Amino acid sequence: MRKELREMRHRVRAKGHAVYRRASAPDVLSECEAEGLSWPRRVARLLRRQCEAETPVILPGERIVFTRTVPSVPPIYSEKEWDALFAAGKRHELGPISNICADWGQLLHQGLLERRAVAEATRAERADDPAAREFVECAMDGVDAVLELAARYEAEARRMGETETADVLARVPARPARTFREALQALRFVQAMVWLNGHYHVGLGRFDQYMGPFLEADLRTGRLTVAEAEDLLAEFFISLNKDTDLYPGVQQGDNGQSLMLGGVERDGADAVNELTYMALRVARDVNMIDPKINLRVTPQTPLDLLELAAQLTRQGLGFPQYSNDDVVIPALVDCGYDLEDARDYTVAACWEFIIPGKGMEIVNIGAVSFPAAVNEAILDGLAHSADLEGILERTRKNIRAQVDAQVDRCRNIILPPAPFYSVLMNDCLEQGRDLSTGLKYNNYGLHGACSANAADALAAVKHFVFDRGELEPSELVDALITNYDGREDMRRRLAREGPKVGNNDDRADAFLVKLFDFLADACEQCRDNGRGGILRPGTGSAMYYVWLARGSEGMAEPVVGATADGRKRGDFFSSSLAPSPGAPVRGPISVLQTYGKIDYRRICNGGPITMELSDTVFRDPESIRKVAMLVRTFAELGCQQFQLNALNADTLLDAREHPERHRDLIVRVWGWSGYFCELGPEYQEHIIARHMHGLT
Amino acid sequence: MQKRRREPAGDEPCGWLFDIKEFAVHDGPGIRLTLFLKGCPLRCQWCHNPEGIDPHPQTMTGPAGTRVVGRRFTPGEVASIINVQADILRANEGGVTFSGGEPLHQAAFVAAVIDRLDDVHVLLDTSGFASEADFRLVAGRCDLIYFDLKLMDDARHRAYTGAGNACILANLRVLAGMGVPYVVRVPLVPGVTDTPDNLRRIAAAVQGLPGLERVELLPYNRAAGGKYRAAGMTFAPDYDETRPCNTDTSPFIEQGIEVRVT
Ligand code: SF4
């Protein structure tokens, strides 16, 4: 990377641009109240005032501009009124629409003015429909506010003598992009506007697909050299890191700026292009936490692409994350997605599969706590002299009850209007309907969390109690209730000698498969989630590996005490798809063989196999090639999603003691990566523990 | 699935392993499964697998508690562990590696495992310290051999590994006549094996040997002493661990021998 870019990266990391941030956001609430504005009009007004409050800032040497100067999103309702809006139903997370993905290609090909013209036409056509009229007016107001800010940026660029930048801004985002630079600028600017409007986890979608044609045209006509294009792309990637400290998330870094590379086109043709490779190269060299890279693969993906991806993994960022088209696309079709749309999938913030421009899906309405379902079944079953079948039946019922409770809780989610975000989706303007009223796909996702510990617990009961008779049911129940107090021998035996998920051992894997079958059965019972969609079961755990073990404020699921896999109360669970922490596991191939057994045709919400490899595995090109082969093996074994980390345990330990020496150390946490030193202590602890149990 | 060689006959000689490692990227070509066989007749001062030396099970005590190292397997058990991954190993240009310890210390067992394998590439990683019969028994069943040469001077070999090098050099000559390809690997121990004189003598010894693919120089790994305390042993090198190794490849290049530092 050029020196100028390295310096830019350094300045962004040091948050040098924060000096341009104002002390506070504009007061929007007063006028909303004084004018008695409707909800959609308040959201539109918010964007207008936010745009007006922005001061154009163009940093030295910058070619992809926008620096946020309004640090927060002001309220549009008083707290009381805000709560009242949701009184008849349920608010999802913070409220505003999040964790979906726009059709960025549409923006780049049409420009905001053409989108506005569509709104205008709908307003004329639907003159007798007040809701439609209000919606398109709000959408148009949003477009106008955004374009006014773009014009002020253009003026600032001219004032500074940055003629090229000014010319780019004179063109985009108002009109269709013509060059790679214009397309990157349009995307940067408009994506930032979505954040400014209060949305979060603003996904970037299939970046190489909508951006690739601009790159290819510029390279073909000689407008750009490869090196120049890489510089622009690097600058764009760096710019996505500017405001990450302002974004809401469980921990800093959890901001959902994920993008997808590779895969197939809507007609099924191979979609890998020049930009697929370039984005991997540039992400490797930029080496920052945003954007989070995903790569679609199949067993036929060429090794050279996977080798490049492995070089990115070596940086320790925890990406790319891989998803297997051969598994994901048929599963989405089974779920009711049109084949062309299924081929167009990307990921939401972490790992859930969604369709850009077409999905108002809530991919993470919650989690089913497998450990709670299993632990209760074991305690109750053993206390009532149940056999293994009886325990499994209780487990099935518990899972069903948890799913039903989740569905009930989410039956009536109220989504706030999002008129500007709707501009960026398919058919909202055309039909005069805000995206919050629904898009083509409106499914919910529900994850089965901490599956490995739960499966291991069932396997331990079968093995030690029923098959071998080495443990009396009452002994085990007592030990679980007393947190193995005075029974350390028993605990160790359960923890070390039982069958464990991750060893390609059917004695444990069969229970893993069963748990997910139970989850899929329960989800299939729910034919309508209340928004005309279904419930998609998934395999992710997000923060539940910590929360279910230790509790978290406001969490509905109970904290789970000691479990029959030899885990003591308070110890972490497994994260997404990974063997239980500390379980003896032979290695990566067995882990993949185990997880290849899950029926992903039914378990289609996503959630990766997570695996830690020592950074020594990446030390030479030959080993990098083997990592690429490991990814190919993942695809060949029919697994769904895979997230590989390169870690060095000594570095992590040192970083905990001496954060000042490791300010730039990046680690994968769950569906996202963050700076190790900025994580809460419990997350630091889990990452260290995970690596101590690492595979190689 | 096509079986590799012959159907086993008669008694099953059981064997002891102290580890099985998947995706061992530094143990040969492609994706490999490495089996660590317990027991080694040598006592190299720099041995980084001290738990592989004693042929019997032993305990290792670390921060996470105490565990027993060393488990008994039948050849059939080990073969089935390998065979369930055979397709994957083969598809990824890899196979199985027998390492240790010294695998030839359990030669009959290793041979019995190999006889039960599906179509899998087999690599033997050996010190060469074994009887000729044991050496032939296993090496004849392998696709590739990693053959260690440490010290050419017999007295120094004795001083640093506890035994002379005569049978090692004899087995190297046996290997050269077998038609099985092999790589000669030299662990570079600072001031011990990495001396210009020793490297020159190794180059002279392997020069012109039929079947030699290349020589690999393995720079010293400072983690060598890491596991001794846990194994209840003392790590007492009489060389200076902190000295950088001499990785000069010229003695080999001058002889026209392909050489790599890995
Ligand atoms: S030959 Fe290998 S296993 Fe045996 S003592 Fe020497 S280094 Fe250790």
Coordinates of C-alpha atoms in Angstrom, one line a residue, chain A residues 100-112 177 183 186-195 202-207 209-211 214 258-259 346 356-357 420-421 424-426:
Chain A
I100 CA -30.9 -5.5 5.9
C101 CA -29.2 -4.8 2.6
A102 CA -30.1 -2.3 -0.1
D103 CA -29.9 -2.9 -3.8
W104 CA -26.8 -0.8 -4.3
G105 CA -26.5 -1.7 -7.9
Q106 CA -29.9 0.0 -8.5
L107 CA -28.6 3.2 -6.9
L108 CA -25.4 3.2 -9.0
H109 CA -27.3 2.5 -12.3
Q110 CA -30.2 4.9 -11.8
G111 CA -28.8 7.7 -9.5
L112 CA -31.0 9.3 -6.9
A177 CA -22.2 6.5 -11.9
A183 CA -19.5 4.4 -8.1
A186 CA -21.9 7.3 -4.6
L187 CA -21.9 4.2 -2.4
R188 CA -19.8 5.8 0.4
F189 CA -22.0 8.9 0.5
V190 CA -25.4 7.2 0.4
Q191 CA -24.5 4.4 2.7
A192 CA -23.4 7.1 5.2
M193 CA -26.8 8.8 4.8
V194 CA -28.5 5.6 5.8
W195 CA -26.5 5.6 9.0
V202 CA -26.1 -1.2 7.0
G203 CA -25.0 -4.0 4.8
L204 CA -23.0 -3.6 1.6
G205 CA -24.2 -6.6 -0.3
R206 CA -22.6 -8.2 -3.3
F207 CA -19.9 -5.6 -3.8
Q209 CA -21.2 -7.8 -8.6
Y210 CA -22.6 -4.3 -8.6
M211 CA -19.2 -2.5 -8.6
F214 CA -17.4 -0.1 -13.3
S258 CA -20.4 -6.8 5.7
L259 CA -19.9 -7.4 2.0
T346 CA -25.6 -11.9 0.5
P356 CA -30.3 -7.4 -1.4
G357 CA -33.1 -5.0 -2.1
F420 CA -35.2 7.1 2.5
Y421 CA -33.9 3.5 2.9
L424 CA -32.7 2.0 -2.2
M425 CA -34.9 -1.1 -2.3
N426 CA -36.8 -2.7 -5.1

